[in-house]
Amino acid sequence: MPSFGSSPVGDVLILAAALAALLYLGLTARPPTALRSVTKTLAVLLLAVAAWLGGGPLLLALALGLCAVGDFCLSRDGESAFMAGVGAFAAGHLVYIFLFLGQESSDLARLVQLPQLLGVLVLAVAGLAMARLLAPRAGALKGPVLAYVPIILGMGLAALTLPLGIGLTGLALVLPAAVAFMASDIVLAFETFVLGEDHPARRITPYVVWPLYWGAQAGFLLAFL
């Protein structure tokens, strides 16, 4: 068996998480059910357990665990569940920020140097565009939604403080994983607040959000194990 984690148990957990993620992909566009909630939650919760048992950073296991809580909440119907999910994901993003900035190789000076400076500018433009587009459409959720935007961008900025590296190994995985995580959030926000109920794009958005999101979590795990 190829070694993905730092122990055979960790490898089994990661493979089980990948199987759960594949199963959920077939359920992602369906109405909420117990099976849908369980598979979505396990797909990331198992990664959190793998991070903990594999001796990864505690902040990594915590961030993954918070995202798993967010997954469960967003798999259910209702505004209360949605808000709980947003809160859990916001907390997960914040923990990732602390994880990235806590690395010895993290350097805030990179944010004003090329090529990372280009990434900072892209994030700034994306943040302003999201705020302008979502604010008039979020209704009663305007406050939480607008508060979530800088948290998302903060995670991207924190990832840009790390060395870009060469190839998809170690910390070089962090930036593409962060980009995928942010992209999944953006697509989900469009699906929730911008696209009409009958918009044809809704047929594919669930199948875009989930691979980007789960791939990001798996990327973070592999980056730090």
PDB file of C-alpha atoms in Angstrom:
ATOM      1  CA  MET A   1       0.000   0.000   0.000  1.00  0.00           C
ATOM      2  CA  PRO A   2       1.366   3.476  -0.800  1.00  0.00           C
ATOM      3  CA  SER A   3       2.110   5.585   2.245  1.00  0.00           C
ATOM      4  CA  PHE A   4      -0.017   8.732   2.333  1.00  0.00           C
ATOM      5  CA  GLY A   5       0.136   9.429   6.048  1.00  0.00           C
ATOM      6  CA  SER A   6       2.718   8.637   8.686  1.00  0.00           C
ATOM      7  CA  SER A   7       1.262   5.259   9.737  1.00  0.00           C
ATOM      8  CA  PRO A   8      -0.684   2.328   8.226  1.00  0.00           C
ATOM      9  CA  VAL A   9      -3.733   3.404  10.248  1.00  0.00           C
ATOM     10  CA  GLY A  10      -3.449   6.900   8.834  1.00  0.00           C
ATOM     11  CA  ASP A  11      -3.277   5.499   5.305  1.00  0.00           C
ATOM     12  CA  VAL A  12      -6.435   3.457   5.871  1.00  0.00           C
ATOM     13  CA  LEU A  13      -8.263   6.490   7.274  1.00  0.00           C
ATOM     14  CA  ILE A  14      -7.258   8.656   4.308  1.00  0.00           C
ATOM     15  CA  LEU A  15      -8.375   6.011   1.827  1.00  0.00           C
ATOM     16  CA  ALA A  16     -11.660   5.587   3.729  1.00  0.00           C
ATOM     17  CA  ALA A  17     -12.144   9.361   3.623  1.00  0.00           C
ATOM     18  CA  ALA A  18     -11.550   9.327  -0.136  1.00  0.00           C
ATOM     19  CA  LEU A  19     -14.150   6.578  -0.578  1.00  0.00           C
ATOM     20  CA  ALA A  20     -16.643   8.566   1.516  1.00  0.00           C
ATOM     21  CA  ALA A  21     -15.902  11.637  -0.614  1.00  0.00           C
ATOM     22  CA  LEU A  22     -16.581   9.679  -3.806  1.00  0.00           C
ATOM     23  CA  LEU A  23     -19.820   8.315  -2.381  1.00  0.00           C
ATOM     24  CA  TYR A  24     -20.943  11.794  -1.354  1.00  0.00           C
ATOM     25  CA  LEU A  25     -20.225  13.127  -4.835  1.00  0.00           C
ATOM     26  CA  GLY A  26     -23.103  10.995  -6.076  1.00  0.00           C
ATOM     27  CA  LEU A  27     -25.360  12.371  -3.333  1.00  0.00           C
ATOM     28  CA  THR A  28     -24.346  16.021  -3.312  1.00  0.00           C
ATOM     29  CA  ALA A  29     -27.211  17.288  -5.485  1.00  0.00           C
ATOM     30  CA  ARG A  30     -29.861  15.223  -3.689  1.00  0.00           C
ATOM     31  CA  PRO A  31     -32.156  16.380  -0.837  1.00  0.00           C
ATOM     32  CA  PRO A  32     -30.833  16.008   2.733  1.00  0.00           C
ATOM     33  CA  THR A  33     -30.829  12.463   4.099  1.00  0.00           C
ATOM     34  CA  ALA A  34     -29.039  10.722   6.952  1.00  0.00           C
ATOM     35  CA  LEU A  35     -26.747   8.909   4.494  1.00  0.00           C
ATOM     36  CA  ARG A  36     -25.890  12.182   2.766  1.00  0.00           C
ATOM     37  CA  SER A  37     -24.984  13.854   6.078  1.00  0.00           C
ATOM     38  CA  VAL A  38     -22.929  10.889   7.314  1.00  0.00           C
ATOM     39  CA  THR A  39     -20.881  10.489   4.140  1.00  0.00           C
ATOM     40  CA  LYS A  40     -20.210  14.212   3.803  1.00  0.00           C
ATOM     41  CA  THR A  41     -19.113  14.510   7.428  1.00  0.00           C
ATOM     42  CA  LEU A  42     -16.976  11.347   7.443  1.00  0.00           C
ATOM     43  CA  ALA A  43     -15.144  12.418   4.286  1.00  0.00           C
ATOM     44  CA  VAL A  44     -13.426  15.192   6.255  1.00  0.00           C
ATOM     45  CA  LEU A  45     -13.734  13.913   9.832  1.00  0.00           C
ATOM     46  CA  LEU A  46     -11.619  10.878   8.917  1.00  0.00           C
ATOM     47  CA  LEU A  47      -8.954  13.249   7.599  1.00  0.00           C
ATOM     48  CA  ALA A  48      -8.998  15.050  10.957  1.00  0.00           C
ATOM     49  CA  VAL A  49      -8.516  11.755  12.799  1.00  0.00           C
ATOM     50  CA  ALA A  50      -5.711  10.803  10.414  1.00  0.00           C
ATOM     51  CA  ALA A  51      -3.994  14.121  11.125  1.00  0.00           C
ATOM     52  CA  TRP A  52      -4.277  13.582  14.874  1.00  0.00           C
ATOM     53  CA  LEU A  53      -3.155   9.945  14.891  1.00  0.00           C
ATOM     54  CA  GLY A  54      -0.425  10.675  12.351  1.00  0.00           C
ATOM     55  CA  GLY A  55       1.253  13.233  14.582  1.00  0.00           C
ATOM     56  CA  GLY A  56       0.341  16.210  12.431  1.00  0.00           C
ATOM     57  CA  PRO A  57      -0.004  19.704  13.885  1.00  0.00           C
ATOM     58  CA  LEU A  58      -2.839  20.014  16.392  1.00  0.00           C
ATOM     59  CA  LEU A  59      -4.106  23.069  14.503  1.00  0.00           C
ATOM     60  CA  LEU A  60      -4.432  20.944  11.348  1.00  0.00           C
ATOM     61  CA  ALA A  61      -6.572  18.346  13.131  1.00  0.00           C
ATOM     62  CA  LEU A  62      -8.645  21.134  14.694  1.00  0.00           C
ATOM     63  CA  ALA A  63      -9.216  22.922  11.376  1.00  0.00           C
ATOM     64  CA  LEU A  64     -10.253  19.694   9.669  1.00  0.00           C
ATOM     65  CA  GLY A  65     -12.546  18.855  12.579  1.00  0.00           C
ATOM     66  CA  LEU A  66     -14.235  22.256  12.401  1.00  0.00           C
ATOM     67  CA  CYS A  67     -14.745  21.842   8.666  1.00  0.00           C
ATOM     68  CA  ALA A  68     -16.323  18.434   9.306  1.00  0.00           C
ATOM     69  CA  VAL A  69     -18.754  20.105  11.724  1.00  0.00           C
ATOM     70  CA  GLY A  70     -19.501  22.686   9.044  1.00  0.00           C
ATOM     71  CA  ASP A  71     -20.109  19.896   6.533  1.00  0.00           C
ATOM     72  CA  PHE A  72     -22.659  18.252   8.780  1.00  0.00           C
ATOM     73  CA  CYS A  73     -24.474  21.525   9.383  1.00  0.00           C
ATOM     74  CA  LEU A  74     -24.587  22.470   5.707  1.00  0.00           C
ATOM     75  CA  SER A  75     -25.872  18.998   4.836  1.00  0.00           C
ATOM     76  CA  ARG A  76     -29.080  19.793   6.744  1.00  0.00           C
ATOM     77  CA  ASP A  77     -31.920  22.119   5.840  1.00  0.00           C
ATOM     78  CA  GLY A  78     -32.784  25.416   7.518  1.00  0.00           C
ATOM     79  CA  GLU A  79     -31.267  28.815   8.212  1.00  0.00           C
ATOM     80  CA  SER A  80     -30.055  27.801  11.683  1.00  0.00           C
ATOM     81  CA  ALA A  81     -28.088  24.882  10.253  1.00  0.00           C
ATOM     82  CA  PHE A  82     -26.695  27.140   7.519  1.00  0.00           C
ATOM     83  CA  MET A  83     -25.528  29.742  10.036  1.00  0.00           C
ATOM     84  CA  ALA A  84     -23.946  27.071  12.232  1.00  0.00           C
ATOM     85  CA  GLY A  85     -22.126  25.744   9.184  1.00  0.00           C
ATOM     86  CA  VAL A  86     -20.871  29.197   8.219  1.00  0.00           C
ATOM     87  CA  GLY A  87     -19.628  29.717  11.774  1.00  0.00           C
ATOM     88  CA  ALA A  88     -17.807  26.380  11.821  1.00  0.00           C
ATOM     89  CA  PHE A  89     -16.153  27.062   8.474  1.00  0.00           C
ATOM     90  CA  ALA A  90     -15.169  30.577   9.522  1.00  0.00           C
ATOM     91  CA  ALA A  91     -13.505  29.093  12.601  1.00  0.00           C
ATOM     92  CA  GLY A  92     -11.798  26.489  10.417  1.00  0.00           C
ATOM     93  CA  HIS A  93     -10.430  29.186   8.112  1.00  0.00           C
ATOM     94  CA  LEU A  94      -9.107  31.111  11.113  1.00  0.00           C
ATOM     95  CA  VAL A  95      -7.342  28.025  12.470  1.00  0.00           C
ATOM     96  CA  TYR A  96      -5.756  27.448   9.062  1.00  0.00           C
ATOM     97  CA  ILE A  97      -4.536  31.062   9.142  1.00  0.00           C
ATOM     98  CA  PHE A  98      -2.816  30.456  12.485  1.00  0.00           C
ATOM     99  CA  LEU A  99      -1.403  27.165  11.183  1.00  0.00           C
ATOM    100  CA  PHE A 100       0.124  28.776   8.093  1.00  0.00           C
ATOM    101  CA  LEU A 101       1.481  31.842   9.882  1.00  0.00           C
ATOM    102  CA  GLY A 102       2.933  29.630  12.618  1.00  0.00           C
ATOM    103  CA  GLN A 103       5.286  27.863  10.215  1.00  0.00           C
ATOM    104  CA  GLU A 104       8.947  28.806  10.545  1.00  0.00           C
ATOM    105  CA  SER A 105       9.114  29.433   6.809  1.00  0.00           C
ATOM    106  CA  SER A 106       6.186  31.887   6.890  1.00  0.00           C
ATOM    107  CA  ASP A 107       7.274  35.448   6.069  1.00  0.00           C
ATOM    108  CA  LEU A 108       4.856  38.383   5.818  1.00  0.00           C
ATOM    109  CA  ALA A 109       7.382  40.237   3.668  1.00  0.00           C
ATOM    110  CA  ARG A 110       6.526  37.889   0.786  1.00  0.00           C
ATOM    111  CA  LEU A 111       3.149  39.616   0.477  1.00  0.00           C
ATOM    112  CA  VAL A 112       4.828  42.703  -0.989  1.00  0.00           C
ATOM    113  CA  GLN A 113       7.237  40.783  -3.205  1.00  0.00           C
ATOM    114  CA  LEU A 114       6.708  39.187  -6.614  1.00  0.00           C
ATOM    115  CA  PRO A 115       5.153  36.784  -7.454  1.00  0.00           C
ATOM    116  CA  GLN A 116       3.105  36.699  -4.231  1.00  0.00           C
ATOM    117  CA  LEU A 117       2.203  40.381  -4.641  1.00  0.00           C
ATOM    118  CA  LEU A 118       0.215  39.450  -7.748  1.00  0.00           C
ATOM    119  CA  GLY A 119      -1.735  36.965  -5.655  1.00  0.00           C
ATOM    120  CA  VAL A 120      -2.461  39.652  -3.072  1.00  0.00           C
ATOM    121  CA  LEU A 121      -3.854  41.936  -5.776  1.00  0.00           C
ATOM    122  CA  VAL A 122      -6.019  39.137  -7.193  1.00  0.00           C
ATOM    123  CA  LEU A 123      -7.403  38.392  -3.733  1.00  0.00           C
ATOM    124  CA  ALA A 124      -8.172  42.073  -3.153  1.00  0.00           C
ATOM    125  CA  VAL A 125     -10.087  42.362  -6.424  1.00  0.00           C
ATOM    126  CA  ALA A 126     -11.925  39.084  -5.778  1.00  0.00           C
ATOM    127  CA  GLY A 127     -12.896  40.213  -2.276  1.00  0.00           C
ATOM    128  CA  LEU A 128     -14.286  43.537  -3.472  1.00  0.00           C
ATOM    129  CA  ALA A 129     -16.202  41.829  -6.279  1.00  0.00           C
ATOM    130  CA  MET A 130     -17.689  39.255  -3.914  1.00  0.00           C
ATOM    131  CA  ALA A 131     -18.745  41.893  -1.398  1.00  0.00           C
ATOM    132  CA  ARG A 132     -20.375  44.030  -4.075  1.00  0.00           C
ATOM    133  CA  LEU A 133     -22.174  41.082  -5.638  1.00  0.00           C
ATOM    134  CA  LEU A 134     -23.324  39.335  -2.466  1.00  0.00           C
ATOM    135  CA  ALA A 135     -24.256  42.292  -0.252  1.00  0.00           C
ATOM    136  CA  PRO A 136     -27.524  43.200  -2.038  1.00  0.00           C
ATOM    137  CA  ARG A 137     -28.536  39.546  -2.415  1.00  0.00           C
ATOM    138  CA  ALA A 138     -27.795  38.042   1.008  1.00  0.00           C
ATOM    139  CA  GLY A 139     -30.811  39.601   2.735  1.00  0.00           C
ATOM    140  CA  ALA A 140     -30.851  38.965   6.474  1.00  0.00           C
ATOM    141  CA  LEU A 141     -27.575  37.041   6.132  1.00  0.00           C
ATOM    142  CA  LYS A 142     -25.725  40.074   4.756  1.00  0.00           C
ATOM    143  CA  GLY A 143     -23.711  40.645   7.932  1.00  0.00           C
ATOM    144  CA  PRO A 144     -22.406  37.084   8.375  1.00  0.00           C
ATOM    145  CA  VAL A 145     -21.754  36.705   4.657  1.00  0.00           C
ATOM    146  CA  LEU A 146     -19.736  39.923   4.425  1.00  0.00           C
ATOM    147  CA  ALA A 147     -17.823  39.001   7.589  1.00  0.00           C
ATOM    148  CA  TYR A 148     -16.936  35.641   6.038  1.00  0.00           C
ATOM    149  CA  VAL A 149     -15.351  37.196   2.931  1.00  0.00           C
ATOM    150  CA  PRO A 150     -12.273  38.713   4.658  1.00  0.00           C
ATOM    151  CA  ILE A 151     -11.785  35.488   6.610  1.00  0.00           C
ATOM    152  CA  ILE A 152     -11.620  33.538   3.351  1.00  0.00           C
ATOM    153  CA  LEU A 153      -9.181  36.064   1.892  1.00  0.00           C
ATOM    154  CA  GLY A 154      -7.140  35.990   5.093  1.00  0.00           C
ATOM    155  CA  MET A 155      -6.512  32.290   4.627  1.00  0.00           C
ATOM    156  CA  GLY A 156      -5.321  32.950   1.086  1.00  0.00           C
ATOM    157  CA  LEU A 157      -2.995  35.700   2.276  1.00  0.00           C
ATOM    158  CA  ALA A 158      -1.612  33.450   5.008  1.00  0.00           C
ATOM    159  CA  ALA A 159      -0.882  30.766   2.399  1.00  0.00           C
ATOM    160  CA  LEU A 160       1.008  33.341   0.314  1.00  0.00           C
ATOM    161  CA  THR A 161       3.426  33.952   3.208  1.00  0.00           C
ATOM    162  CA  LEU A 162       4.791  30.429   2.724  1.00  0.00           C
ATOM    163  CA  PRO A 163       7.483  29.560   0.154  1.00  0.00           C
ATOM    164  CA  LEU A 164       5.999  28.489  -3.163  1.00  0.00           C
ATOM    165  CA  GLY A 165       8.416  25.582  -3.500  1.00  0.00           C
ATOM    166  CA  ILE A 166       8.827  23.326  -6.510  1.00  0.00           C
ATOM    167  CA  GLY A 167       6.392  20.515  -7.246  1.00  0.00           C
ATOM    168  CA  LEU A 168       3.422  19.310  -5.233  1.00  0.00           C
ATOM    169  CA  THR A 169       5.292  18.240  -2.122  1.00  0.00           C
ATOM    170  CA  GLY A 170       5.150  19.458   1.457  1.00  0.00           C
ATOM    171  CA  LEU A 171       4.210  23.088   1.960  1.00  0.00           C
ATOM    172  CA  ALA A 172       4.092  23.598  -1.813  1.00  0.00           C
ATOM    173  CA  LEU A 173       0.656  21.939  -1.571  1.00  0.00           C
ATOM    174  CA  VAL A 174      -0.691  24.653   0.720  1.00  0.00           C
ATOM    175  CA  LEU A 175      -1.233  27.388  -1.877  1.00  0.00           C
ATOM    176  CA  PRO A 176      -3.089  25.244  -4.459  1.00  0.00           C
ATOM    177  CA  ALA A 177      -5.160  23.749  -1.634  1.00  0.00           C
ATOM    178  CA  ALA A 178      -5.994  27.230  -0.331  1.00  0.00           C
ATOM    179  CA  VAL A 179      -6.968  28.382  -3.832  1.00  0.00           C
ATOM    180  CA  ALA A 180      -9.234  25.338  -4.221  1.00  0.00           C
ATOM    181  CA  PHE A 181     -10.833  26.005  -0.821  1.00  0.00           C
ATOM    182  CA  MET A 182     -11.506  29.638  -1.703  1.00  0.00           C
ATOM    183  CA  ALA A 183     -12.845  28.667  -5.135  1.00  0.00           C
ATOM    184  CA  SER A 184     -15.280  26.208  -3.541  1.00  0.00           C
ATOM    185  CA  ASP A 185     -16.505  28.935  -1.181  1.00  0.00           C
ATOM    186  CA  ILE A 186     -16.991  31.373  -4.064  1.00  0.00           C
ATOM    187  CA  VAL A 187     -18.930  28.898  -6.195  1.00  0.00           C
ATOM    188  CA  LEU A 188     -21.083  27.921  -3.204  1.00  0.00           C
ATOM    189  CA  ALA A 189     -21.816  31.591  -2.468  1.00  0.00           C
ATOM    190  CA  PHE A 190     -22.895  32.130  -6.081  1.00  0.00           C
ATOM    191  CA  GLU A 191     -25.097  29.055  -5.946  1.00  0.00           C
ATOM    192  CA  THR A 192     -26.708  30.146  -2.674  1.00  0.00           C
ATOM    193  CA  PHE A 193     -27.215  33.861  -3.219  1.00  0.00           C
ATOM    194  CA  VAL A 194     -26.860  34.696  -6.915  1.00  0.00           C
ATOM    195  CA  LEU A 195     -28.188  31.871  -9.069  1.00  0.00           C
ATOM    196  CA  GLY A 196     -31.943  31.508  -9.357  1.00  0.00           C
ATOM    197  CA  GLU A 197     -33.630  28.260  -8.340  1.00  0.00           C
ATOM    198  CA  ASP A 198     -34.077  27.250 -11.981  1.00  0.00           C
ATOM    199  CA  HIS A 199     -30.713  28.445 -13.268  1.00  0.00           C
ATOM    200  CA  PRO A 200     -29.085  25.720 -15.416  1.00  0.00           C
ATOM    201  CA  ALA A 201     -25.727  26.237 -13.690  1.00  0.00           C
ATOM    202  CA  ARG A 202     -27.216  24.715 -10.537  1.00  0.00           C
ATOM    203  CA  ARG A 203     -27.037  21.334 -12.252  1.00  0.00           C
ATOM    204  CA  ILE A 204     -23.250  21.399 -12.104  1.00  0.00           C
ATOM    205  CA  THR A 205     -22.295  23.658  -9.169  1.00  0.00           C
ATOM    206  CA  PRO A 206     -22.568  20.881  -6.549  1.00  0.00           C
ATOM    207  CA  TYR A 207     -20.176  18.769  -8.615  1.00  0.00           C
ATOM    208  CA  VAL A 208     -17.742  21.687  -8.770  1.00  0.00           C
ATOM    209  CA  VAL A 209     -17.885  22.688  -5.108  1.00  0.00           C
ATOM    210  CA  TRP A 210     -17.346  19.270  -3.571  1.00  0.00           C
ATOM    211  CA  PRO A 211     -14.191  18.132  -5.470  1.00  0.00           C
ATOM    212  CA  LEU A 212     -12.585  21.542  -4.960  1.00  0.00           C
ATOM    213  CA  TYR A 213     -13.443  21.603  -1.265  1.00  0.00           C
ATOM    214  CA  TRP A 214     -12.514  18.014  -0.401  1.00  0.00           C
ATOM    215  CA  GLY A 215      -9.397  18.194  -2.533  1.00  0.00           C
ATOM    216  CA  ALA A 216      -8.351  21.273  -0.559  1.00  0.00           C
ATOM    217  CA  GLN A 217      -8.762  19.488   2.778  1.00  0.00           C
ATOM    218  CA  ALA A 218      -6.825  16.463   1.529  1.00  0.00           C
ATOM    219  CA  GLY A 219      -4.135  18.799   0.193  1.00  0.00           C
ATOM    220  CA  PHE A 220      -3.745  20.506   3.574  1.00  0.00           C
ATOM    221  CA  LEU A 221      -3.480  17.127   5.273  1.00  0.00           C
ATOM    222  CA  LEU A 222      -0.797  15.841   2.911  1.00  0.00           C
ATOM    223  CA  ALA A 223       1.092  19.142   3.128  1.00  0.00           C
ATOM    224  CA  PHE A 224       1.592  18.822   6.876  1.00  0.00           C
ATOM    225  CA  LEU A 225       2.014  15.056   7.327  1.00  0.00           C
TER     226      LEU A 225
END
